[in-house]
Short mmCIF file of C-alpha atoms in Angstrom, two decimals:
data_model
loop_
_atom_site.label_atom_id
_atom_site.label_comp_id
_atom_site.label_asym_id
_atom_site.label_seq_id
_atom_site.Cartn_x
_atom_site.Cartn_y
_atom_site.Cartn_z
CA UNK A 178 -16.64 7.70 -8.76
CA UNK A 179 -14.99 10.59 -6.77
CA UNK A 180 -13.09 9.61 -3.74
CA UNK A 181 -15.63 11.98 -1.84
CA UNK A 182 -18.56 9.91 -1.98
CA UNK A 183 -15.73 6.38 -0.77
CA UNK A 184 -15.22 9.41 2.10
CA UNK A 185 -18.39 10.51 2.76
CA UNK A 186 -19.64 6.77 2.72
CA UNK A 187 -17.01 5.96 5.11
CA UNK A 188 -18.16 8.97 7.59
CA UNK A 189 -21.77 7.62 7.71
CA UNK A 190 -21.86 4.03 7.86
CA UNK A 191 -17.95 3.52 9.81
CA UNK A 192 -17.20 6.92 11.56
CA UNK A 193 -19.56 5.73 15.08
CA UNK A 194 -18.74 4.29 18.42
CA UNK A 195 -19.90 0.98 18.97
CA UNK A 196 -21.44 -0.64 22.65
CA UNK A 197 -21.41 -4.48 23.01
CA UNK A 198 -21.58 -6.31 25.81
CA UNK A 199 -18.25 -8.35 26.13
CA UNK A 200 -17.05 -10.67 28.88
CA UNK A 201 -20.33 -9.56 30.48
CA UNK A 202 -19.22 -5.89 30.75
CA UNK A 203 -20.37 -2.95 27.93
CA UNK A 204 -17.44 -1.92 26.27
CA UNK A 205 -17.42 0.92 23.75
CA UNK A 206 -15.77 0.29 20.72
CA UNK A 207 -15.14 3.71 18.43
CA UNK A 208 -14.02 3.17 15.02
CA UNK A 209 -11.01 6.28 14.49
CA UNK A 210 -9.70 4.91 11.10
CA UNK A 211 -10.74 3.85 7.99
CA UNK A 212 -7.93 2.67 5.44
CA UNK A 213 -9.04 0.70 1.65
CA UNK A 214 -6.56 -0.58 -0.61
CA UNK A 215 -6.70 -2.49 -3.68
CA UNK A 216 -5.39 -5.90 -3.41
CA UNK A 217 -4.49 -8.86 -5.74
CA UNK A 218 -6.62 -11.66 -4.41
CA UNK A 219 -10.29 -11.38 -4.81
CA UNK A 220 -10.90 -14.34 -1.61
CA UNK A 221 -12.48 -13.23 1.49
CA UNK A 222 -10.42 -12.99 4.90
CA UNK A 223 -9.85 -11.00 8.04
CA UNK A 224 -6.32 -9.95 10.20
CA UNK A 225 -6.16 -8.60 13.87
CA UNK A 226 -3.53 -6.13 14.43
CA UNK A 227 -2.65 -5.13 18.53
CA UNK A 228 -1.46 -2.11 18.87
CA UNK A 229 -2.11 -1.86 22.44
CA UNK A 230 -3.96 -2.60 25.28
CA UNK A 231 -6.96 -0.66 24.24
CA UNK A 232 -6.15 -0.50 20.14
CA UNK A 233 -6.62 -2.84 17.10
CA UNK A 234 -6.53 -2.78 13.67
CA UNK A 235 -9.33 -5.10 12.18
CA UNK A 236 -8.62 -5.84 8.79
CA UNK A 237 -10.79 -7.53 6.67
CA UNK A 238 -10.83 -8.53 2.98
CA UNK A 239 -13.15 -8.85 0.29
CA UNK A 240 -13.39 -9.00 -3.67
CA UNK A 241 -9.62 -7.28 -4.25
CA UNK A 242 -9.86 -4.85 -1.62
CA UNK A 243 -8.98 -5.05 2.24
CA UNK A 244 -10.78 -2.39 4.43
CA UNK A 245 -8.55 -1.84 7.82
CA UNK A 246 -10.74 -0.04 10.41
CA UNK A 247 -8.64 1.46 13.75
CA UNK A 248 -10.29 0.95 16.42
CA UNK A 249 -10.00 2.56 20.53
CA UNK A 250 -11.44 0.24 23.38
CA UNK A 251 -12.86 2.30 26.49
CA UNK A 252 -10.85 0.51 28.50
CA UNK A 253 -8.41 -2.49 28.36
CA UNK A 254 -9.27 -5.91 26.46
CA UNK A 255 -8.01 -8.76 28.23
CA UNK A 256 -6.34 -11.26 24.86
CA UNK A 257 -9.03 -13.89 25.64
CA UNK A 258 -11.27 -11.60 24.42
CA UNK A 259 -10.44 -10.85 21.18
CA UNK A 260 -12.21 -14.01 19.45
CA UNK A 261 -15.36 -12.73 20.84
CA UNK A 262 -13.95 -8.56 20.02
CA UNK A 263 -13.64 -10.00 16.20
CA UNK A 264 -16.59 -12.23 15.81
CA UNK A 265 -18.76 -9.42 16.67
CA UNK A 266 -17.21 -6.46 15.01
CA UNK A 267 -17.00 -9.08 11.31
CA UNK A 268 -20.99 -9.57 12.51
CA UNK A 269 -22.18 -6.19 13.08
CA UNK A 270 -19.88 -4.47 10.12
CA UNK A 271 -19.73 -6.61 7.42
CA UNK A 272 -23.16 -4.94 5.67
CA UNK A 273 -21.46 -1.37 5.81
CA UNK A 274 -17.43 -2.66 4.89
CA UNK A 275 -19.60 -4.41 1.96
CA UNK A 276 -21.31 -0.82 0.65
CA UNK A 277 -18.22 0.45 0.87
CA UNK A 278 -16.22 -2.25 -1.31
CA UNK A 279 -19.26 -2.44 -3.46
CA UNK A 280 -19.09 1.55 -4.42
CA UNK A 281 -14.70 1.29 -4.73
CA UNK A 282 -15.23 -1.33 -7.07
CA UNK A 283 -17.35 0.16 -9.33
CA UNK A 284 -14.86 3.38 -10.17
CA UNK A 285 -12.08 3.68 -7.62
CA UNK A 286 -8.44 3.77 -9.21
CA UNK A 287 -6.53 4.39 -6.73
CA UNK A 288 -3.77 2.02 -4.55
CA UNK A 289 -4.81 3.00 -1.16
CA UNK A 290 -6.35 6.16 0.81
CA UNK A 291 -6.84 6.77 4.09
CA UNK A 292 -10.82 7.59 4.28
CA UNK A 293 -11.43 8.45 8.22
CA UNK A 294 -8.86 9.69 10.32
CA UNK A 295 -10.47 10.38 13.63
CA UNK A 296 -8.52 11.67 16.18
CA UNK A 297 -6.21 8.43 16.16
CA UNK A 298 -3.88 7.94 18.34
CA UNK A 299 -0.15 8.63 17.49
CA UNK A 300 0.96 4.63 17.49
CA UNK A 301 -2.47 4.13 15.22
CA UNK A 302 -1.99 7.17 12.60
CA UNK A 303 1.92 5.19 12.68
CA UNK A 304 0.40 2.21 11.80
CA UNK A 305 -2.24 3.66 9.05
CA UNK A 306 0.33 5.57 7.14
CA UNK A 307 2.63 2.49 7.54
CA UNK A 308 0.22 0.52 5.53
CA UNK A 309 -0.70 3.42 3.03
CA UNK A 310 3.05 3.56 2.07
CA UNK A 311 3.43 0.38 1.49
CA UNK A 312 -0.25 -0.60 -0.07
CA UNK A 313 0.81 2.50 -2.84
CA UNK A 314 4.57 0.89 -3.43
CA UNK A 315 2.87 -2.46 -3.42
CA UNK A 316 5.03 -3.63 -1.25
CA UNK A 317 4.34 -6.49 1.31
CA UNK A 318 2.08 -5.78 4.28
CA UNK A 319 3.10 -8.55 6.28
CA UNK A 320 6.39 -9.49 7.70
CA UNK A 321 7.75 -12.59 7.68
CA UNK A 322 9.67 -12.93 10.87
CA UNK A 323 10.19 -16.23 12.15
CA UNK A 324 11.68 -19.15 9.51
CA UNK A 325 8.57 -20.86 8.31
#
């Protein structure tokens, strides 16, 4: 597979601003980055990175790969709502993160790539080529701060 149809899927099924209604208010989620990388464990799980007030990172894993969408709020999300922020982003996106997965594992070689790149902020694009770097050195992605 050529890494322009992982792009090209990535523009039409991720590359779109979501509206849900959260806390009783519409909020407008728009999806700026699109990251896959090739991981060791074939299980299924999700992450939640802050970046700020209106910025995440949703991360979420599936049959050796983890997808890690950026994503800009309209406006600020209070922390109590990022239970409901996750459950319905892992609801509404888990068919297209799926395709996606689905066509990388048929023919994709590569580490990582960065797939959308849409106008992200500077602390996001930080953040994306942060992961890249390490995803391609296979280094760890998360840090271990505090003793266990």
């Amino acid at each position: 597979m050529q890494m322009e149809e992982l792009y090209t899927t990535a523009q039409m099924e991720l590359a779109k601003d979501l509206v849900f209604e959260i806390e009783g208010e519409p909020v407008t989620l728009s999806i700026k980055g699109v990251l896959i990388a090739r991981v060791k464990s074939k299980s299924y799980n999700f992450s939640f990175f802050e970046l700020s007030e209106n910025e995440f990172v949703l991360a979420v894993q599936m049959k050796g790969f983890t997808v890690y969408l950026g994503i800009e709020a309209n406006e600020e999300l209070n922390e109590e709502a990022y239970p409901e922020v996750v459950r319905i982003l892992i609801e509404h996106l888990t068919p297209q993160i799926a395709l996606l997965v689905t066509k990388a594992e048929k023919s994709y070689l590569g580490k990582a790539d960065i797939l959308l790149d849409d106008d992200m902020s500077p602390e996001m694009k930080e953040f994306f080529y942060s992961l890249l770097v390490r995803h391609r050195k296979g280094e760890l992605i998360y840090e271990q701060t505090e003793v266990a």
